[in-house]
Amino acid sequence: MPNEDVELAAGNGDGNSGVAPRAASCNETLPAEHIQKGNNAGSGSASVSNESDTPPPAHGVKSNDDEPDDENDEELLERMRGDAVGETMYSRRFILLTLMKLSQQEAGSLGQELEDDLCKVWDMSVSPEVVTLLLENDAIELAMYAISGSDDMRLYEILIGLLGNMCAQARCVEQLTSNAEWIETLLKLATCMDTCMLIQLMRVYQYIMVHVTSGKEQFAIDWYVCFAAFDGSARNLGFILQQSVSDDLLTAALKAINAVLASCALVEEENANSTVKLKPFAEVFLVQELCEGVNNSFLRLMRDDQAKLADEVGEEGDGQAVEPDTEEDADVGYESCSPKITCDVEIIQTYLNICTILVQLPEAQASMDVYAPSIINCLSRILEFLLQPLQLIPLGERQEEYLDDVAHIFSRLNYFYQKDAFGNLLEVWSRLRQHIENYTEGNADSNDFEDEDDEAPKEQYVENSSKLLRLLACMLVKAKNAEDIQNLQDIDASKTKLFITALIAEQDVLFSKAHERLSDVLDKKLGQA
């Protein structure tokens, strides 16, 4: 049933794929020598005569050696077809022999030959036909048994990576999640601080949950029950996020946590009135270690390029100073911002998804003072990212999703006021407002982009500008005391004037109150002057 399978396994061994770091690429068919090694067949060279020593047959005369060679080739080809897994060129015998050697492995370090063979099977497991063969021969049970009887992290990495590839197929996840002991083994592995293994483990977590969105709700229910029952599950994930300095692991962990939270929140909501009794979502996931880990890891992934370069220099230990990047960008004609926030844009949406799920929990409101400052710091960083050239304008679907989520999270945090966040939000709003004016006037020369290249209609900019203006007004009105907003005195005069004009133009009580508070702050500034 192809529609039950998820095409997630293929990749290049970067931590988001199923390819072993020291194995062949899984996007390619294994070379012939790999298949022959699995078959215990020779290279075939023994049956081929040395052409340099054998004269060619006379014209019109058939060589006596031709027919036997053809027959041998056909026989070899038939044997290879008979040994192939389905329509692939992978050797069934090689895979089964490797599983047998794994089952016979004695406790201790992983031998080089078995490691190489397992890596090849890991590569092969991107094929659904290979996964079917592995499942038919109890590969999951064998892998779990090998993990429980060993402390070799490289063995863990390979077997969990193999399992991650297999989890792209719904049949594998069905077997895996139906066994509570196997899920518990996967949860226990989160306490092993080996980066390469943990990257593969996070892939397994993520891929299991992906199937839930395609209608396999039982997978998430089985996982939820075990996750809630296993002591410290959420704390262990938080510990990974707080302790790791690997960007690859932090990215994989955030994606896995996003998938787990989204799927488990879905099944809890849909089973609220059913006979299935699930532990309350907030008790399982609203854990301080996890919440702090999500915020801390996101800020690390959002550090600027100069900070990343400093980290690399620090790791190398050469003590070289980091020179700022001031080269002009030839593509757009502006001087490169230094430093720049460079990140995978997908990770921004991943963080916003996680944060949205957690802050909307009623239980989260009681501890909002604990989590709000860190969350606001992350939102402020996202706004800084949007203020970089080419990130905000032209306004597209991605930017709108960011702004929608930021506004929603602020509302759930009771419009928590923070100086940097307010300043960045005001800057984003002013740029949208300025773009609207340029858009209206048709003055393309005053903008970085020509209107004809801007696919977003004017109404889209107006809508998002109004949304941010309301958010800014709410932050001013909801600020607990006047001292919190004294820094508004430092706002650029031109932006202050633009902001006041916009507040006055809105015929609404909220905007009137915001204008009053802003005027009080500015009047105090004039009085002090």
Coordinates of C-alpha atoms in Angstrom, one line a residue:
M1 CA 0.0 0.0 0.0
P2 CA 2.2 2.9 -1.3
N3 CA 0.0 5.6 0.3
E4 CA 0.9 4.3 3.8
D5 CA 4.6 4.8 3.3
V6 CA 6.6 8.0 3.9
E7 CA 9.4 8.9 1.6
L8 CA 11.8 10.2 4.2
A9 CA 14.7 7.8 4.2
A10 CA 16.7 8.8 1.2
G11 CA 19.5 11.2 1.8
N12 CA 23.2 11.9 2.0
G13 CA 24.2 10.9 5.5
D14 CA 23.9 14.4 7.0
G15 CA 21.9 13.3 10.0
N16 CA 18.6 13.8 8.3
S17 CA 19.0 10.7 6.1
G18 CA 19.4 7.1 6.5
V19 CA 22.9 6.7 5.1
A20 CA 25.7 5.5 7.3
P21 CA 28.4 8.1 7.5
R22 CA 31.0 5.6 6.3
A23 CA 28.8 3.7 3.8
A24 CA 27.9 4.1 0.2
S25 CA 25.3 6.6 -0.9
C26 CA 21.8 5.3 -0.5
N27 CA 20.7 7.1 -3.7
E28 CA 22.7 4.8 -5.8
T29 CA 22.6 1.1 -6.5
L30 CA 25.3 -0.7 -4.7
P31 CA 28.3 -1.4 -6.9
A32 CA 28.4 -5.0 -8.3
E33 CA 31.3 -6.0 -6.1
H34 CA 29.1 -5.3 -3.0
I35 CA 26.4 -7.6 -4.3
Q36 CA 28.9 -10.2 -5.2
K37 CA 30.4 -10.0 -1.8
G38 CA 27.0 -10.6 -0.3
N39 CA 26.5 -13.5 -2.6
N40 CA 29.9 -15.0 -1.8
A41 CA 30.3 -15.0 -5.5
G42 CA 33.6 -14.1 -7.2
S43 CA 34.2 -11.2 -9.4
G44 CA 33.6 -13.2 -12.5
S45 CA 37.1 -12.5 -13.8
A46 CA 38.1 -16.2 -13.6
S47 CA 35.7 -17.1 -16.3
V48 CA 36.9 -14.4 -18.7
S49 CA 40.0 -15.2 -20.7
N50 CA 42.8 -12.8 -21.1
E51 CA 42.1 -11.0 -24.4
S52 CA 45.6 -9.8 -24.8
D53 CA 46.9 -13.4 -25.0
T54 CA 44.1 -14.8 -27.2
P55 CA 44.0 -13.9 -30.9
P56 CA 40.7 -12.9 -32.3
P57 CA 38.9 -15.6 -34.2
A58 CA 39.1 -15.6 -38.0
H59 CA 36.4 -13.8 -39.9
G60 CA 33.3 -16.0 -40.2
V61 CA 34.8 -18.6 -37.8
K62 CA 33.0 -19.1 -34.4
S63 CA 35.3 -19.4 -31.5
N64 CA 34.9 -22.5 -29.4
D65 CA 35.0 -20.4 -26.2
D66 CA 32.1 -18.1 -27.2
E67 CA 29.3 -20.4 -26.4
P68 CA 30.5 -21.5 -22.9
D69 CA 31.2 -17.8 -22.0
D70 CA 27.6 -16.9 -23.0
E71 CA 26.2 -19.8 -21.1
N72 CA 28.3 -18.9 -18.0
D73 CA 27.2 -15.3 -18.2
E74 CA 23.6 -16.2 -18.5
E75 CA 23.9 -18.7 -15.6
L76 CA 25.5 -16.0 -13.4
L77 CA 22.9 -13.5 -14.4
E78 CA 20.1 -15.9 -13.5
R79 CA 21.7 -16.7 -10.1
M80 CA 21.9 -12.9 -9.4
R81 CA 18.3 -12.4 -10.4
G82 CA 17.2 -15.3 -8.2
D83 CA 19.1 -13.8 -5.3
A84 CA 17.9 -10.2 -5.8
V85 CA 15.4 -8.6 -3.4
G86 CA 12.4 -8.0 -5.6
E87 CA 13.2 -5.7 -8.5
T88 CA 16.4 -4.3 -6.8
M89 CA 19.9 -5.5 -7.4
Y90 CA 20.4 -6.0 -3.7
S91 CA 21.4 -9.5 -2.6
R92 CA 18.9 -11.3 -0.4
R93 CA 21.6 -13.8 0.7
F94 CA 23.9 -11.0 1.8
I95 CA 21.2 -9.3 3.9
L96 CA 20.2 -12.5 5.6
L97 CA 23.8 -13.5 6.3
T98 CA 24.5 -10.1 7.8
L99 CA 21.5 -10.5 10.1
M100 CA 22.7 -13.9 11.1
K101 CA 26.2 -12.5 11.9
L102 CA 24.5 -9.8 14.0
S103 CA 22.6 -12.4 15.9
Q104 CA 25.7 -14.4 16.6
Q105 CA 27.8 -11.4 17.7
E106 CA 29.4 -11.7 21.1
A107 CA 29.3 -8.9 23.6
G108 CA 32.0 -6.4 23.0
S109 CA 33.2 -4.0 20.3
L110 CA 31.8 -4.1 16.8
G111 CA 34.1 -5.9 14.4
Q112 CA 35.1 -4.0 11.2
E113 CA 33.7 -6.6 8.8
L114 CA 30.3 -6.7 10.5
E115 CA 30.2 -2.9 10.7
D116 CA 30.9 -2.6 7.0
D117 CA 28.2 -5.2 6.2
L118 CA 25.6 -3.5 8.5
C119 CA 26.4 -0.1 6.8
K120 CA 25.6 -1.7 3.4
V121 CA 22.3 -3.0 4.7
W122 CA 21.6 0.4 6.2
D123 CA 22.1 1.8 2.7
M124 CA 19.9 -0.8 1.2
S125 CA 17.1 -0.2 3.6
V126 CA 15.9 2.9 1.7
S127 CA 14.2 0.3 -0.6
P128 CA 10.7 -0.7 0.5
E129 CA 11.4 -4.2 -0.8
V130 CA 14.4 -4.5 1.4
V131 CA 12.4 -3.3 4.4
T132 CA 9.8 -5.9 3.7
L133 CA 12.5 -8.6 3.7
L134 CA 13.9 -7.3 7.0
L135 CA 10.5 -7.3 8.6
E136 CA 9.8 -10.8 7.5
N137 CA 13.1 -11.9 9.2
D138 CA 12.4 -10.1 12.5
A139 CA 15.0 -7.4 12.0
I140 CA 13.5 -5.1 14.6
E141 CA 13.6 -7.7 17.3
L142 CA 17.1 -8.6 16.3
A143 CA 18.3 -5.0 16.4
M144 CA 16.7 -4.4 19.8
Y145 CA 18.3 -7.5 21.2
A146 CA 21.7 -6.5 19.9
I147 CA 21.3 -3.0 21.4
S148 CA 20.3 -4.4 24.8
G149 CA 23.4 -6.7 24.8
S150 CA 26.0 -4.1 23.8
D151 CA 27.4 -0.7 24.8
D152 CA 29.0 0.0 21.5
M153 CA 27.8 3.4 20.3
R154 CA 28.7 2.8 16.7
L155 CA 26.5 -0.3 16.7
Y156 CA 23.7 1.8 18.2
E157 CA 24.1 4.4 15.5
I158 CA 24.0 1.9 12.7
L159 CA 21.0 -0.1 14.0
I160 CA 19.0 3.0 14.9
G161 CA 19.8 4.6 11.5
L162 CA 18.7 1.4 9.9
L163 CA 15.5 1.5 11.9
G164 CA 15.0 5.1 10.9
N165 CA 15.0 4.2 7.2
M166 CA 12.6 1.3 7.9
C167 CA 10.2 3.6 9.7
A168 CA 9.5 5.3 6.4
Q169 CA 7.3 2.3 5.9
A170 CA 4.1 2.2 7.9
R171 CA 4.4 -1.6 8.3
C172 CA 7.6 -1.1 10.3
V173 CA 6.1 1.5 12.6
E174 CA 3.1 -0.7 13.2
Q175 CA 5.3 -3.5 14.4
L176 CA 7.6 -1.2 16.4
T177 CA 4.9 0.8 18.3
S178 CA 2.9 -2.3 19.1
N179 CA 5.7 -3.5 21.4
A180 CA 6.0 -1.4 24.6
E181 CA 9.5 -2.8 25.4
W182 CA 10.9 -1.7 22.1
I183 CA 9.5 1.9 22.5
E184 CA 11.0 1.9 26.0
T185 CA 14.4 0.9 24.6
L186 CA 14.2 3.9 22.2
L187 CA 13.3 6.2 25.0
K188 CA 16.2 5.0 27.1
L189 CA 18.6 5.6 24.3
A190 CA 17.9 9.4 24.7
T191 CA 20.1 9.3 27.8
C192 CA 23.2 8.3 25.7
M193 CA 25.1 11.4 24.9
D194 CA 26.6 10.3 21.5
T195 CA 25.8 12.9 18.9
C196 CA 25.8 10.6 15.8
M197 CA 23.5 8.0 17.5
L198 CA 21.2 10.7 18.8
I199 CA 20.8 12.2 15.4
Q200 CA 19.5 8.9 14.1
L201 CA 17.3 8.4 17.2
M202 CA 15.7 11.8 16.6
R203 CA 14.9 10.7 13.0
V204 CA 13.2 7.6 14.4
Y205 CA 11.0 9.7 16.7
Q206 CA 10.1 12.1 13.9
Y207 CA 9.3 9.4 11.3
I208 CA 7.1 7.5 13.6
M209 CA 5.0 10.6 14.3
V210 CA 4.8 11.6 10.6
H211 CA 2.5 8.6 9.9
V212 CA 0.0 9.9 12.4
T213 CA -0.9 12.7 10.0
S214 CA -1.7 10.2 7.4
G215 CA -4.3 8.5 9.5
K216 CA -2.2 6.1 11.7
E217 CA -3.5 7.5 15.0
Q218 CA -2.8 4.3 16.9
F219 CA 0.9 4.8 16.4
A220 CA 0.8 8.0 18.4
I221 CA -1.5 6.5 21.1
D222 CA 0.9 3.6 21.7
W223 CA 3.9 6.1 21.7
Y224 CA 2.1 8.5 24.0
V225 CA 1.3 5.8 26.6
C226 CA 4.9 4.6 26.7
F227 CA 6.3 8.2 26.7
A228 CA 4.1 9.2 29.6
A229 CA 4.9 6.0 31.6
F230 CA 8.7 6.2 31.1
D231 CA 10.1 8.5 33.8
G232 CA 11.9 11.5 32.5
S233 CA 11.2 11.2 28.8
A234 CA 10.6 14.9 28.3
R235 CA 13.4 15.9 30.6
N236 CA 15.8 13.7 28.6
L237 CA 14.9 15.5 25.4
G238 CA 15.4 18.8 27.2
F239 CA 18.7 17.7 28.4
I240 CA 19.9 16.9 24.8
L241 CA 18.8 20.4 23.7
Q242 CA 20.6 22.1 26.6
Q243 CA 23.8 20.2 26.5
S244 CA 24.5 19.6 22.8
V245 CA 26.7 22.0 20.7
S246 CA 26.0 20.2 17.5
D247 CA 23.8 22.1 15.1
D248 CA 22.8 18.9 13.3
L249 CA 21.6 17.3 16.5
L250 CA 19.8 20.4 17.7
T251 CA 18.0 20.7 14.4
A252 CA 17.1 17.0 14.4
A253 CA 15.9 17.1 18.0
L254 CA 13.7 20.2 17.4
K255 CA 12.1 18.6 14.4
A256 CA 11.5 15.4 16.4
I257 CA 10.0 17.3 19.3
N258 CA 7.7 19.2 17.0
A259 CA 6.5 16.0 15.4
V260 CA 5.9 14.3 18.8
L261 CA 4.1 17.3 20.4
A262 CA 1.9 17.8 17.4
S263 CA 0.9 14.2 17.1
C264 CA 0.4 13.6 20.8
A265 CA -1.6 16.8 21.2
L266 CA -3.8 15.6 18.3
V267 CA -4.6 12.2 19.7
E268 CA -5.2 13.6 23.3
E269 CA -7.7 16.0 21.9
E270 CA -9.5 13.4 19.7
N271 CA -9.6 10.8 22.5
A272 CA -10.7 13.2 25.3
N273 CA -14.1 11.6 25.5
S274 CA -13.1 8.0 24.5
T275 CA -12.4 5.0 26.6
V276 CA -8.7 5.5 26.0
K277 CA -7.3 7.2 29.1
L278 CA -4.2 9.2 28.4
K279 CA -2.2 11.1 30.9
P280 CA -2.8 14.9 30.5
F281 CA -0.7 16.4 27.8
A282 CA 0.6 19.2 30.1
E283 CA 1.8 16.8 32.7
V284 CA 3.8 14.9 30.2
F285 CA 5.3 17.7 28.1
L286 CA 5.1 21.0 30.0
V287 CA 8.4 20.3 31.7
Q288 CA 10.8 23.1 32.5
E289 CA 13.8 21.3 31.2
L290 CA 12.1 20.7 27.8
C291 CA 10.8 24.3 27.6
E292 CA 14.2 25.8 28.4
G293 CA 15.9 23.4 26.1
V294 CA 13.7 24.4 23.2
N295 CA 14.4 28.1 23.7
N296 CA 18.1 27.7 24.3
S297 CA 18.7 25.5 21.4
F298 CA 16.8 27.7 19.0
L299 CA 18.8 30.8 20.1
R300 CA 22.0 28.8 19.4
L301 CA 20.8 27.8 15.9
M302 CA 19.9 31.5 15.3
R303 CA 23.3 32.9 16.3
D304 CA 24.9 35.1 13.7
D305 CA 27.6 34.1 11.2
Q306 CA 30.3 35.8 13.3
A307 CA 29.4 33.8 16.3
K308 CA 29.4 30.6 14.3
L309 CA 32.8 31.4 12.9
A310 CA 34.1 32.1 16.4
D311 CA 32.8 28.7 17.5
E312 CA 34.6 27.0 14.6
V313 CA 37.8 28.9 15.4
G314 CA 37.5 28.0 19.0
E315 CA 37.1 24.3 18.1
E316 CA 40.2 24.4 16.0
G317 CA 42.1 26.1 18.8
D318 CA 44.1 28.3 16.6
G319 CA 43.3 31.5 18.4
Q320 CA 42.8 33.5 15.2
A321 CA 40.7 36.7 15.4
V322 CA 37.5 36.7 13.5
E323 CA 37.4 39.6 11.0
P324 CA 34.0 41.1 10.3
D325 CA 32.6 40.6 6.8
T326 CA 32.2 44.0 5.1
E327 CA 32.3 42.9 1.5
E328 CA 29.7 44.2 -0.8
D329 CA 27.0 41.8 -2.1
A330 CA 27.3 41.9 -5.8
D331 CA 23.9 40.5 -6.4
V332 CA 21.8 43.1 -4.6
G333 CA 24.3 46.0 -4.3
Y334 CA 24.2 46.6 -0.6
E335 CA 27.0 46.2 1.9
S336 CA 26.7 42.9 3.6
C337 CA 25.2 43.1 7.1
S338 CA 27.7 42.1 9.7
P339 CA 26.9 40.0 11.5
K340 CA 24.2 38.1 9.6
I341 CA 21.8 35.6 11.1
T342 CA 22.1 32.6 8.9
C343 CA 19.8 29.6 9.6
D344 CA 17.6 27.0 8.0
V345 CA 14.3 28.9 7.6
E346 CA 12.5 25.6 8.3
I347 CA 13.8 25.6 11.9
I348 CA 12.1 29.0 12.5
Q349 CA 8.7 27.5 11.7
T350 CA 9.6 24.4 13.7
Y351 CA 10.2 26.5 16.8
L352 CA 7.1 28.6 16.3
N353 CA 5.0 25.3 16.0
I354 CA 6.5 24.0 19.2
C355 CA 6.0 27.3 21.0
T356 CA 2.4 27.6 19.8
I357 CA 1.5 24.2 21.1
L358 CA 3.0 24.8 24.5
V359 CA 1.8 28.4 25.2
Q360 CA -1.9 27.6 24.4
L361 CA -2.0 25.0 27.2
P362 CA -4.2 26.4 30.1
E363 CA -1.6 25.1 32.5
A364 CA 1.1 27.2 30.9
Q365 CA -0.6 30.4 32.0
A366 CA 0.2 29.7 35.6
S367 CA 3.9 29.6 34.9
M368 CA 4.0 32.2 32.2
D369 CA 6.3 34.5 34.2
V370 CA 8.9 31.7 34.1
Y371 CA 8.8 31.0 30.4
A372 CA 7.8 34.3 28.9
P373 CA 11.2 36.1 28.9
S374 CA 13.0 33.3 27.1
I375 CA 10.2 32.9 24.6
I376 CA 10.2 36.7 23.9
N377 CA 13.9 36.6 23.3
C378 CA 13.4 33.9 20.7
L379 CA 10.6 35.9 19.0
S380 CA 12.8 39.0 19.0
R381 CA 15.5 37.0 17.3
I382 CA 13.1 36.0 14.6
L383 CA 12.1 39.6 14.0
E384 CA 15.8 40.5 13.7
F385 CA 16.1 37.8 11.1
L386 CA 13.2 39.3 9.1
L387 CA 14.9 42.8 9.3
Q388 CA 17.8 41.5 7.2
P389 CA 17.8 42.3 3.5
L390 CA 15.6 40.0 1.3
Q391 CA 13.9 38.4 4.3
L392 CA 10.8 40.6 4.9
I393 CA 10.0 42.1 1.5
P394 CA 8.7 40.9 -0.9
L395 CA 6.1 39.6 1.6
G396 CA 5.4 35.9 0.9
E397 CA 3.6 33.0 2.6
R398 CA 6.5 32.1 4.7
Q399 CA 6.8 35.7 6.2
E400 CA 3.1 35.8 6.8
E401 CA 3.2 32.6 8.7
Y402 CA 6.0 33.9 10.9
L403 CA 4.1 37.1 11.6
D404 CA 0.8 35.3 12.3
D405 CA 2.5 32.9 14.8
V406 CA 4.5 35.7 16.5
A407 CA 1.3 37.7 17.0
H408 CA -0.5 34.6 18.4
I409 CA 2.3 33.7 20.8
F410 CA 2.4 37.3 22.0
S411 CA -1.3 37.2 22.7
R412 CA -0.9 33.9 24.7
L413 CA 1.9 35.5 26.7
N414 CA -0.5 38.4 27.6
Y415 CA 1.5 40.7 25.4
F416 CA 4.6 40.5 27.6
Y417 CA 6.6 43.7 27.1
Q418 CA 10.3 43.5 26.4
K419 CA 12.4 46.4 25.1
D420 CA 14.3 44.6 22.2
A421 CA 11.2 42.7 21.0
F422 CA 9.1 45.9 20.9
G423 CA 11.8 47.8 19.1
N424 CA 12.3 45.0 16.5
L425 CA 8.5 44.7 16.0
L426 CA 8.2 48.4 15.5
E427 CA 10.9 48.3 12.9
V428 CA 9.2 45.5 11.0
W429 CA 5.9 47.4 11.1
S430 CA 7.5 50.7 9.9
R431 CA 9.1 48.9 7.0
L432 CA 5.8 47.4 5.9
R433 CA 4.2 50.8 6.3
Q434 CA 6.9 52.5 4.3
H435 CA 6.5 49.8 1.6
I436 CA 2.8 50.5 1.5
E437 CA 3.4 54.2 0.9
N438 CA 5.9 53.4 -1.9
Y439 CA 3.6 50.9 -3.3
T440 CA 0.8 53.4 -3.4
E441 CA 2.9 56.2 -4.9
G442 CA 4.4 53.8 -7.4
N443 CA 7.8 55.1 -6.4
A444 CA 9.9 52.0 -7.2
D445 CA 13.1 53.9 -7.1
S446 CA 12.8 54.6 -3.4
N447 CA 12.5 50.9 -2.6
D448 CA 14.8 47.9 -2.9
F449 CA 12.3 46.1 -5.1
E450 CA 10.2 47.2 -8.0
D451 CA 6.5 46.7 -7.6
E452 CA 6.3 44.7 -10.7
D453 CA 8.6 42.1 -9.1
D454 CA 6.6 42.1 -5.9
E455 CA 4.0 39.3 -6.2
A456 CA 2.2 40.3 -3.0
P457 CA -0.8 42.7 -3.5
K458 CA -1.0 45.9 -1.6
E459 CA -3.8 44.6 0.5
Q460 CA -1.6 41.9 1.9
Y461 CA 0.9 44.5 3.2
V462 CA -1.9 46.5 4.6
E463 CA -3.4 43.5 6.4
N464 CA -0.1 42.5 8.0
S465 CA 0.8 46.1 8.9
S466 CA -2.5 46.5 10.7
K467 CA -2.0 43.2 12.5
L468 CA 1.4 44.4 13.8
L469 CA 0.1 47.8 14.7
R470 CA -2.6 46.2 16.9
L471 CA 0.1 44.0 18.5
L472 CA 2.2 47.0 19.3
A473 CA -0.7 48.8 20.8
C474 CA -1.6 45.8 23.0
M475 CA 2.0 45.6 24.2
L476 CA 1.9 49.3 25.3
V477 CA -1.4 49.0 27.0
K478 CA -0.6 45.7 28.8
A479 CA 2.8 46.8 30.1
K480 CA 2.6 46.4 33.8
N481 CA 4.0 49.8 34.8
A482 CA 5.3 52.9 33.2
E483 CA 8.9 52.1 34.0
D484 CA 8.7 49.1 31.6
I485 CA 8.2 51.4 28.6
Q486 CA 10.6 54.2 29.5
N487 CA 12.9 53.0 26.8
L488 CA 10.4 54.3 24.2
Q489 CA 12.0 57.6 24.7
D490 CA 14.9 56.3 22.7
I491 CA 12.9 55.4 19.6
D492 CA 14.0 57.2 16.5
A493 CA 12.0 60.4 16.1
S494 CA 10.8 59.6 12.6
K495 CA 9.5 56.2 13.6
T496 CA 7.8 57.7 16.7
K497 CA 6.0 60.3 14.5
L498 CA 4.9 57.6 12.1
F499 CA 3.7 55.4 15.0
I500 CA 1.7 58.2 16.6
T501 CA 0.1 59.1 13.4
A502 CA -1.0 55.5 12.8
L503 CA -2.4 55.3 16.4
I504 CA -4.4 58.5 16.0
A505 CA -5.8 57.4 12.6
E506 CA -7.3 54.2 14.2
Q507 CA -10.8 55.0 15.7
D508 CA -10.6 52.4 18.4
V509 CA -10.3 52.5 22.2
L510 CA -7.3 50.2 22.3
F511 CA -5.3 52.6 20.0
S512 CA -6.4 55.6 22.0
K513 CA -5.1 54.1 25.2
A514 CA -1.8 53.1 23.5
H515 CA -1.5 56.7 22.3
E516 CA -2.0 58.1 25.8
R517 CA 0.7 55.9 27.2
L518 CA 3.1 56.7 24.5
S519 CA 2.4 60.4 24.9
D520 CA 3.0 60.3 28.6
V521 CA 6.4 58.7 28.0
L522 CA 7.3 61.3 25.4
D523 CA 6.1 64.2 27.6
K524 CA 8.3 63.1 30.4
K525 CA 11.2 63.1 28.0
L526 CA 10.4 66.7 27.0
G527 CA 10.1 67.6 30.6
Q528 CA 13.5 66.2 31.4
A529 CA 15.0 68.0 28.5

